[in-house]
Coordinates of C-alpha atoms in Angstrom, one line a residue:
M1 CA 0.0 0.0 0.0
A2 CA 2.9 2.3 -0.6
T3 CA 1.7 4.0 -3.8
A4 CA -0.8 6.8 -3.3
N5 CA -3.8 6.9 -5.5
R6 CA -5.7 9.9 -6.8
A7 CA -9.5 9.9 -6.9
L8 CA -12.8 11.7 -6.2
F9 CA -15.1 9.5 -4.2
M10 CA -18.8 10.3 -4.7
L11 CA -20.8 8.4 -2.1
F12 CA -24.6 8.1 -2.5
G13 CA -25.9 7.5 1.0
G14 CA -23.1 9.5 2.5
T15 CA -24.6 9.9 6.0
G16 CA -25.9 6.3 6.2
D17 CA -24.9 3.7 8.8
L18 CA -22.6 1.8 6.5
A19 CA -20.7 4.9 5.5
L20 CA -20.2 6.1 9.1
R21 CA -19.4 2.7 10.6
K22 CA -17.3 1.1 7.9
L23 CA -16.5 3.2 4.8
Y24 CA -15.0 6.3 6.4
P25 CA -12.8 4.4 8.9
A26 CA -11.6 2.2 6.0
L27 CA -10.6 5.2 3.9
F28 CA -8.9 6.7 6.9
E29 CA -6.8 3.6 7.3
L30 CA -5.7 3.9 3.7
Y31 CA -4.9 7.6 4.4
K32 CA -2.8 6.7 7.4
K33 CA -0.9 4.1 5.4
G34 CA -0.3 6.4 2.4
S35 CA -2.5 4.6 -0.1
I36 CA -4.4 7.9 -0.5
D37 CA -2.9 11.2 0.4
N38 CA -3.7 14.9 -0.2
H39 CA -4.8 14.1 -3.8
F40 CA -8.3 12.8 -2.9
A41 CA -11.7 14.2 -2.1
L42 CA -15.0 12.7 -1.0
L43 CA -18.4 14.1 -1.9
G44 CA -21.1 12.8 0.4
L45 CA -24.7 12.8 -1.0
A46 CA -28.0 12.3 0.9
R47 CA -31.5 13.8 0.9
R48 CA -31.2 15.6 4.2
P49 CA -29.2 18.9 4.0
H50 CA -26.0 19.4 5.9
T51 CA -23.2 21.9 5.6
D52 CA -19.6 20.7 4.8
E53 CA -18.7 21.5 8.4
E54 CA -21.5 19.3 9.8
F55 CA -20.6 16.5 7.5
Q56 CA -16.9 16.7 8.4
K57 CA -17.9 16.5 12.1
M58 CA -19.7 13.3 11.3
V59 CA -16.6 11.9 9.7
L60 CA -14.4 13.0 12.6
D61 CA -16.7 11.2 15.0
S62 CA -16.7 8.1 12.9
I63 CA -12.9 7.8 12.8
S64 CA -12.2 9.1 16.4
S65 CA -11.0 5.7 17.7
E66 CA -8.7 5.2 14.8
A67 CA -6.9 8.6 14.8
D68 CA -3.2 8.8 15.9
N69 CA -3.7 12.5 16.5
Q70 CA -6.4 15.2 16.1
E71 CA -4.4 17.1 13.4
Q72 CA -4.2 14.0 11.2
A73 CA -7.9 13.3 11.6
E74 CA -8.9 16.9 10.8
E75 CA -6.6 17.0 7.7
F76 CA -8.3 13.9 6.5
A77 CA -11.8 15.2 7.2
S78 CA -11.0 18.5 5.4
H79 CA -11.2 16.5 2.1
F80 CA -14.9 15.8 2.7
Y81 CA -17.8 17.8 1.1
F82 CA -21.5 17.4 1.3
R83 CA -24.5 18.1 -1.0
S84 CA -28.1 17.4 -0.5
H85 CA -29.1 15.3 -3.4
D86 CA -32.3 13.8 -4.9
V87 CA -31.2 10.8 -7.1
T88 CA -34.2 11.3 -9.3
N89 CA -33.6 15.1 -10.0
V90 CA -31.4 15.6 -13.1
E91 CA -30.7 19.2 -12.1
H92 CA -28.8 17.9 -9.1
Y93 CA -26.5 15.8 -11.3
R94 CA -25.7 18.8 -13.4
A95 CA -24.6 20.5 -10.2
L96 CA -22.5 17.5 -9.3
S97 CA -20.8 17.5 -12.6
K98 CA -19.7 21.1 -12.1
L99 CA -18.6 20.5 -8.5
A100 CA -16.7 17.3 -9.5
D101 CA -14.7 19.3 -12.0
E102 CA -13.9 21.9 -9.4
L103 CA -12.7 19.2 -6.9
D104 CA -10.7 17.5 -9.6
K105 CA -8.8 20.7 -10.3
K106 CA -8.4 21.6 -6.6
Y107 CA -6.9 18.2 -5.6
E108 CA -5.2 17.3 -8.9
L109 CA -7.2 14.1 -9.2
D110 CA -6.4 13.3 -12.9
G111 CA -10.1 12.8 -13.7
N112 CA -10.3 9.6 -11.6
R113 CA -13.8 9.1 -10.1
I114 CA -15.3 6.4 -7.9
F115 CA -19.1 6.4 -7.6
Y116 CA -20.2 4.4 -4.5
V117 CA -23.9 3.7 -4.3
S118 CA -24.9 2.7 -0.7
M119 CA -28.6 2.9 -1.2
A120 CA -31.6 0.7 -1.9
P121 CA -31.1 -1.4 -5.1
R122 CA -34.1 0.3 -6.8
F123 CA -31.9 3.4 -7.1
F124 CA -28.8 1.7 -8.7
G125 CA -30.0 2.0 -12.3
I126 CA -31.4 5.5 -11.8
V127 CA -28.0 6.7 -10.4
A128 CA -26.0 5.0 -13.1
K129 CA -28.1 6.4 -15.9
N130 CA -28.1 10.0 -14.6
L131 CA -24.4 9.9 -14.0
K132 CA -23.9 9.2 -17.7
D133 CA -26.6 11.3 -19.2
E134 CA -25.8 14.4 -17.1
H135 CA -22.0 14.1 -17.8
V136 CA -20.9 13.5 -14.3
L137 CA -18.5 10.8 -15.6
S138 CA -15.0 11.9 -16.2
D139 CA -14.0 12.3 -19.9
N140 CA -10.4 13.6 -19.6
G141 CA -8.5 10.3 -19.5
G142 CA -9.2 9.3 -15.9
F143 CA -11.1 6.3 -14.8
N144 CA -14.8 5.9 -13.8
R145 CA -15.7 3.1 -11.4
L146 CA -19.1 2.2 -10.1
V147 CA -19.3 0.4 -6.7
I148 CA -22.6 -1.1 -5.5
E149 CA -23.6 -2.8 -2.3
K150 CA -25.7 -5.9 -2.1
P151 CA -28.4 -7.0 -2.5
F152 CA -27.9 -7.3 -6.3
G153 CA -31.5 -8.2 -7.1
R154 CA -33.8 -10.6 -5.2
D155 CA -33.8 -13.3 -8.0
Y156 CA -32.3 -13.8 -11.4
D157 CA -34.9 -11.8 -13.3
S158 CA -34.5 -8.7 -11.1
A159 CA -30.7 -9.0 -11.0
E160 CA -30.6 -9.3 -14.8
K161 CA -32.8 -6.2 -15.2
L162 CA -30.5 -4.3 -12.7
N163 CA -27.4 -5.4 -14.6
N164 CA -28.8 -4.3 -17.9
E165 CA -29.5 -0.9 -16.4
L166 CA -26.0 -0.5 -15.1
T167 CA -24.3 -1.6 -18.3
T168 CA -26.1 1.1 -20.3
A169 CA -23.8 3.5 -18.5
F170 CA -20.8 1.5 -17.3
K171 CA -18.8 -1.3 -18.8
E172 CA -18.5 -4.6 -16.9
D173 CA -14.8 -3.8 -16.1
Q174 CA -15.9 -0.5 -14.5
I175 CA -18.4 -2.1 -12.1
F176 CA -17.4 -3.4 -8.6
R177 CA -20.0 -5.4 -6.8
I178 CA -19.1 -5.4 -3.2
D179 CA -19.2 -8.5 -1.1
H180 CA -17.4 -7.7 2.1
Y181 CA -16.7 -11.3 2.9
L182 CA -14.3 -11.3 0.0
G183 CA -12.3 -8.7 1.9
K184 CA -11.8 -10.9 5.0
E185 CA -8.3 -12.1 5.7
M186 CA -8.9 -15.8 5.8
V187 CA -11.3 -15.8 2.8
Q188 CA -8.5 -14.2 0.8
S189 CA -6.1 -16.8 2.2
I190 CA -8.1 -19.7 0.8
P191 CA -6.3 -19.7 -2.7
V192 CA -2.9 -19.5 -1.0
I193 CA -3.7 -22.4 1.4
R194 CA -4.9 -24.5 -1.6
F195 CA -2.5 -23.6 -4.3
G196 CA 0.5 -22.3 -2.3
N197 CA 1.1 -25.6 -0.5
P198 CA 1.8 -28.7 -2.7
I199 CA 1.0 -31.1 0.2
I200 CA -2.6 -29.6 0.2
D201 CA -3.0 -29.0 -3.5
A202 CA -2.2 -32.6 -4.2
V203 CA -5.0 -34.0 -2.0
W204 CA -7.6 -31.3 -2.8
N205 CA -10.0 -33.6 -4.7
H206 CA -12.6 -36.3 -4.4
N207 CA -9.9 -39.0 -4.0
Y208 CA -8.9 -37.7 -0.5
I209 CA -11.7 -35.3 0.6
D210 CA -14.9 -36.9 2.0
N211 CA -16.9 -33.6 2.4
I212 CA -16.5 -29.9 2.9
Q213 CA -18.6 -28.0 5.4
I214 CA -19.1 -24.2 5.4
T215 CA -20.7 -22.6 8.5
L216 CA -21.7 -18.9 8.8
S217 CA -23.5 -18.8 12.1
E218 CA -24.7 -15.8 14.2
K219 CA -25.6 -15.6 17.8
L220 CA -27.7 -12.4 17.3
G221 CA -31.3 -12.4 15.9
V222 CA -32.8 -10.1 13.3
E223 CA -32.1 -7.0 15.6
D224 CA -33.1 -3.8 13.8
R225 CA -33.0 -5.2 10.2
A226 CA -36.5 -6.7 10.1
G227 CA -37.7 -4.3 7.4
Y228 CA -35.1 -5.7 5.0
Y229 CA -34.5 -9.1 6.4
D230 CA -38.2 -10.3 6.3
T231 CA -38.2 -9.7 2.6
A232 CA -34.9 -11.5 2.0
G233 CA -34.3 -14.3 4.5
A234 CA -31.1 -16.3 5.1
L235 CA -31.1 -17.9 1.6
R236 CA -31.0 -14.5 -0.2
D237 CA -29.1 -12.6 2.5
M238 CA -26.3 -15.1 3.1
V239 CA -26.3 -18.1 0.8
Q240 CA -26.6 -16.5 -2.7
N241 CA -23.7 -14.2 -2.1
H242 CA -21.3 -14.7 0.8
T243 CA -21.6 -18.5 1.1
M244 CA -21.5 -19.1 -2.7
Q245 CA -18.4 -17.0 -3.0
I246 CA -16.5 -18.9 -0.2
M247 CA -17.6 -22.2 -1.7
T248 CA -16.5 -21.2 -5.1
L249 CA -13.0 -20.4 -3.9
L250 CA -12.9 -23.8 -2.2
A251 CA -14.2 -25.7 -5.3
M252 CA -12.6 -24.0 -8.3
D253 CA -9.8 -25.5 -10.3
K254 CA -6.4 -23.8 -10.2
P255 CA -6.6 -20.6 -12.3
A256 CA -4.1 -20.1 -15.1
S257 CA -2.6 -17.3 -13.0
F258 CA -3.6 -15.3 -10.0
V259 CA -4.8 -12.2 -11.9
D260 CA -8.4 -11.1 -11.7
T261 CA -9.4 -12.2 -15.2
D262 CA -8.1 -15.8 -14.7
V263 CA -9.5 -16.0 -11.1
R264 CA -12.9 -14.9 -12.3
A265 CA -12.9 -17.4 -15.2
A266 CA -12.1 -20.2 -12.8
K267 CA -14.9 -19.1 -10.4
I268 CA -17.5 -18.8 -13.3
K269 CA -16.7 -22.3 -14.5
T270 CA -17.2 -23.6 -11.0
L271 CA -20.5 -21.9 -10.4
E272 CA -21.9 -22.9 -13.8
N273 CA -21.0 -26.6 -13.0
M274 CA -23.1 -26.9 -9.9
N275 CA -25.8 -29.6 -10.0
F276 CA -29.0 -27.6 -10.0
Y277 CA -32.0 -29.1 -8.2
D278 CA -35.6 -29.6 -9.3
T279 CA -38.4 -29.6 -6.7
E280 CA -37.6 -33.1 -5.5
G281 CA -33.9 -32.2 -5.3
V282 CA -34.7 -29.1 -3.2
K283 CA -36.9 -31.2 -0.8
E284 CA -34.1 -33.7 -0.4
N285 CA -31.1 -31.4 -0.2
F286 CA -32.1 -28.1 1.4
V287 CA -33.4 -27.3 4.9
R288 CA -34.9 -24.1 6.2
G289 CA -35.6 -23.0 9.7
Q290 CA -36.9 -20.1 11.8
Y291 CA -36.0 -19.6 15.4
G292 CA -38.6 -19.7 18.2
A293 CA -38.6 -18.4 21.7
G294 CA -36.2 -19.6 24.3
S295 CA -33.3 -18.7 26.6
G296 CA -34.9 -15.4 27.4
S297 CA -35.2 -14.2 23.8
A298 CA -38.3 -13.7 21.6
A299 CA -39.3 -15.8 18.7
Y300 CA -38.6 -14.4 15.3
R301 CA -42.3 -13.8 14.7
D302 CA -42.4 -11.7 17.9
E303 CA -39.5 -9.5 16.9
P304 CA -40.3 -5.8 16.2
D305 CA -41.6 -5.2 12.7
V306 CA -41.8 -8.9 11.9
P307 CA -45.3 -10.1 10.8
H308 CA -46.7 -12.6 13.3
D309 CA -47.4 -15.1 10.5
S310 CA -44.0 -14.7 8.7
N311 CA -42.6 -17.8 7.0
N312 CA -39.3 -16.1 6.4
D313 CA -36.2 -18.3 6.9
T314 CA -33.7 -17.4 9.5
F315 CA -31.7 -20.6 8.9
V316 CA -30.6 -22.5 5.8
A317 CA -28.6 -25.7 5.4
G318 CA -28.0 -27.5 2.1
K319 CA -26.0 -30.0 0.2
V320 CA -24.2 -28.8 -3.0
T321 CA -22.6 -31.0 -5.5
Y322 CA -20.6 -30.3 -8.7
K323 CA -20.3 -31.8 -12.2
L324 CA -16.5 -31.1 -12.1
P325 CA -14.3 -34.2 -12.2
R326 CA -12.4 -32.9 -9.2
W327 CA -15.4 -33.3 -7.0
E328 CA -17.1 -36.4 -8.2
G329 CA -19.2 -37.7 -5.3
T330 CA -17.9 -35.1 -2.8
P331 CA -20.6 -33.0 -1.2
F332 CA -20.3 -29.5 0.0
Y333 CA -22.5 -28.8 3.0
V334 CA -23.5 -25.2 3.8
R335 CA -25.4 -23.7 6.7
T336 CA -26.1 -20.2 8.0
G337 CA -28.5 -18.9 10.5
K338 CA -29.4 -16.5 13.3
K339 CA -29.7 -17.1 17.1
L340 CA -27.3 -20.1 16.9
A341 CA -25.0 -21.4 19.5
A342 CA -21.9 -19.5 18.3
K343 CA -20.7 -16.7 16.2
A344 CA -18.5 -18.4 13.7
T345 CA -17.6 -18.3 10.0
R346 CA -15.4 -21.3 9.2
V347 CA -14.7 -24.1 6.7
D348 CA -14.1 -27.7 7.8
V349 CA -12.5 -29.9 5.2
V350 CA -13.1 -33.5 6.2
F351 CA -10.7 -36.0 4.6
K352 CA -11.4 -39.6 3.9
K353 CA -10.4 -42.2 6.4
D354 CA -7.8 -44.8 5.5
I355 CA -9.6 -48.1 5.2
N356 CA -6.4 -50.0 5.9
N357 CA -5.7 -49.1 9.5
I358 CA -2.6 -51.0 10.5
F359 CA -2.9 -49.8 14.1
A360 CA -6.3 -51.4 14.6
K361 CA -6.5 -54.3 17.1
A362 CA -9.1 -57.0 17.3
D363 CA -9.9 -56.4 20.9
L364 CA -9.8 -52.6 20.8
P365 CA -12.0 -50.0 19.0
D366 CA -10.6 -48.1 16.1
T367 CA -9.2 -44.9 17.6
L368 CA -8.0 -43.3 14.4
K369 CA -10.1 -40.3 13.4
T370 CA -10.4 -38.5 10.1
N371 CA -8.1 -35.7 9.3
V372 CA -9.9 -32.3 9.3
L373 CA -8.5 -29.0 8.0
S374 CA -10.4 -26.1 9.5
I375 CA -10.1 -22.6 8.1
L376 CA -11.3 -20.2 10.7
I377 CA -12.6 -16.9 9.3
D378 CA -14.5 -15.2 12.1
P379 CA -14.4 -14.1 14.9
R380 CA -10.6 -14.8 14.9
G381 CA -8.7 -15.9 11.9
G382 CA -6.6 -19.1 11.9
I383 CA -6.1 -22.7 10.7
T384 CA -6.3 -26.0 12.5
L385 CA -5.4 -29.5 11.3
R386 CA -6.6 -32.5 13.2
V387 CA -4.1 -35.4 13.0
N388 CA -3.5 -38.7 14.7
V389 CA -0.5 -39.4 16.9
K390 CA 0.7 -41.9 19.4
D391 CA -0.4 -41.1 22.9
S392 CA 2.1 -40.8 25.8
K393 CA 0.8 -43.7 27.8
Q394 CA 2.3 -47.2 28.3
G395 CA 1.6 -49.5 25.4
F396 CA 0.8 -48.5 21.8
H397 CA -2.3 -46.4 21.5
T398 CA -3.3 -43.5 19.3
E399 CA -4.9 -40.1 20.0
T400 CA -5.9 -37.1 18.1
I401 CA -4.4 -33.6 18.4
D402 CA -4.9 -30.3 16.6
L403 CA -2.1 -28.4 15.0
D404 CA -3.2 -24.8 15.6
Y405 CA -2.5 -21.4 14.3
L406 CA -4.7 -18.6 15.6
Q407 CA -4.0 -14.9 15.0
N408 CA -2.8 -13.2 18.2
D409 CA -3.9 -9.7 19.1
A410 CA -0.8 -8.1 17.7
R411 CA -1.2 -9.9 14.3
A412 CA -5.0 -9.3 14.3
S413 CA -4.5 -5.5 14.8
E414 CA -2.3 -5.4 11.7
V415 CA -4.9 -7.1 9.5
P416 CA -6.7 -4.6 7.2
Q417 CA -10.5 -4.6 7.7
P418 CA -12.5 -5.9 4.7
Y419 CA -13.7 -2.5 3.4
E420 CA -10.1 -1.2 3.6
R421 CA -8.9 -4.0 1.4
L422 CA -11.7 -3.6 -1.1
F423 CA -11.3 0.1 -1.4
H424 CA -7.6 -0.5 -2.1
D425 CA -8.5 -2.9 -4.8
I426 CA -11.0 -0.5 -6.3
L427 CA -8.4 2.2 -6.5
N428 CA -6.1 -0.2 -8.3
G429 CA -8.8 -1.5 -10.6
D430 CA -8.3 -5.1 -9.3
H431 CA -11.5 -7.2 -9.7
T432 CA -10.2 -10.4 -8.0
N433 CA -12.3 -9.9 -4.9
F434 CA -15.4 -8.7 -6.6
A435 CA -18.3 -10.7 -8.1
S436 CA -18.7 -10.5 -11.9
W437 CA -22.1 -10.6 -13.5
P438 CA -21.8 -14.2 -14.7
E439 CA -21.0 -15.2 -11.1
V440 CA -24.0 -13.3 -9.7
A441 CA -26.2 -14.8 -12.5
A442 CA -25.2 -18.4 -11.8
A443 CA -25.7 -18.0 -8.1
W444 CA -29.2 -16.7 -8.6
K445 CA -30.1 -19.4 -11.1
Y446 CA -29.1 -21.9 -8.4
V447 CA -30.9 -20.3 -5.5
D448 CA -34.2 -19.4 -7.4
P449 CA -35.7 -22.9 -7.6
I450 CA -35.0 -23.3 -3.8
Q451 CA -36.7 -20.1 -3.0
K452 CA -39.6 -20.8 -5.4
Y453 CA -40.4 -24.1 -3.8
W454 CA -40.2 -22.6 -0.3
D455 CA -42.5 -19.7 -1.3
E456 CA -45.1 -22.3 -2.5
T457 CA -45.1 -24.6 0.5
Q458 CA -46.1 -24.1 4.2
P459 CA -43.3 -24.7 6.6
D460 CA -43.6 -26.0 10.2
F461 CA -42.2 -22.9 11.9
P462 CA -40.7 -22.2 14.4
N463 CA -38.4 -25.3 14.3
Y464 CA -35.3 -24.5 16.3
E465 CA -34.4 -23.0 19.6
P466 CA -32.1 -20.1 20.2
G467 CA -28.7 -21.3 21.3
S468 CA -28.9 -24.5 19.2
M469 CA -27.2 -25.0 15.8
G470 CA -30.5 -25.1 13.9
P471 CA -33.3 -27.5 13.3
K472 CA -32.8 -31.3 13.6
A473 CA -33.4 -31.6 9.9
S474 CA -30.0 -29.9 9.4
D475 CA -28.3 -32.8 11.2
E476 CA -30.4 -35.4 9.4
L477 CA -29.4 -33.9 6.0
L478 CA -25.8 -35.0 6.7
A479 CA -26.7 -38.2 8.6
R480 CA -28.4 -39.6 5.4
D481 CA -24.9 -39.6 3.8
G482 CA -23.2 -41.0 6.9
H483 CA -21.8 -37.6 7.9
S484 CA -22.2 -35.1 10.7
W485 CA -21.4 -31.5 11.3
Y486 CA -17.8 -31.2 12.6
F487 CA -18.4 -27.9 14.3
P488 CA -18.9 -27.6 17.2
E489 CA -19.6 -31.2 18.4
E490 CA -16.4 -32.8 17.0
S491 CA -14.0 -29.9 17.0
K492 CA -11.6 -29.3 19.8
E493 CA -13.7 -26.6 21.4
S494 CA -17.4 -26.5 22.3
A495 CA -19.2 -23.6 20.9
Y496 CA -18.7 -21.7 24.2
N497 CA -15.1 -22.7 24.7
F498 CA -14.3 -21.8 21.2
E499 CA -15.1 -18.2 21.7
V500 CA -13.5 -18.1 25.2
S501 CA -10.3 -19.7 24.0
I502 CA -9.7 -17.3 21.1
S503 CA -10.2 -14.3 23.3
Q504 CA -7.1 -15.3 25.2
F505 CA -4.8 -15.0 22.2

């Protein structure tokens, strides 16, 4: 991050929660590290009027805990400007065009412009069209890049319509679809773990791997997101994007090189080679759930702003398979949900057991366990590998140990936050950690039949208690294949001890 970048950031939704909690602190980290310097400006846009000074005070408050000194923070905030903006009013865009040119000249930005739309998806196309029609885009040799937050549609048809609207104003290589999970340290480490270690790369296939499990679990409930969440649910909110992206990094064949075009090509091939399910396939391979009351917390249907007859899913588990030769007969199990036993995002790669156990004895049970490689993404990054060794007692017996690496506090403090990483990539025009349209399209085509079947059938909700790991049907899904969830039951820590133990590092 040594090379400074020049750009005007134009942020639609500039006083929103995401901007204040995540985006401005991320940009400030880039500023402190020299990845942006005095040659940048940010124009915040929102309906409610504010002066530049009021806006800069908001920015200062949002970065107060990150500032090394007040002078540094104030110098950073001085690059921020605000305009009250109605995204449907073309006159407002004409004013933006003039102001953008003035800021470009003042800060010597070389015509580089980043348009970040942190608003409801229904405004994405309107913003893109008006930016082009009213000449807000740079035309003097600089770059124009459009950044949009999820959700990117709510099914394939709406996503395609949205994409068509965006591509009338921006080319595909100018569009950056944010998925902040792709900015997480251990998600970005997956290709290195796989392809940077020959001992792992050699066994990353159906000959050695029995199954792969992906868990994105939350202890919290819907909180204050009911307005959005009850129209989305866990399948749309977590599986179609975050989970699919992690799974694709795990399943893809080795790219020709580690540049964004080759990585995207490998991911697209993987997504397009999933085995899609018909109605019977959905019934057999996907499970939904909704949390009830328990442990002192309300049921989902009793949460504020949630309809009392809501059939929205707060939990999803599923079995995904591929047509790729690498994964013949190897299932990928995914699950995500709210009000579960632990906050954890992790991948557990369960290897096949050696059928020729030379240490087995006729009068003793087989004590060799399967090897499991765990990639720990949240709340603390790390890797564990479960292996078999001889125990230290008299005689010859085996036991299982975990080879652990967990980030300590010093290392964790140096890790860039997801939005900091992604802003850095946007500035450099690197699409590696952003979803392309073919990826988004394939994910929606996979998810749509599942959602359609669920919309047409009546579930038996609620079906799991807060503090559990979801409905019993989730365990039964794996049990039918002779498998079980590795986390938390079989892993070294229980759900509780897992969180306690990592807090000590």
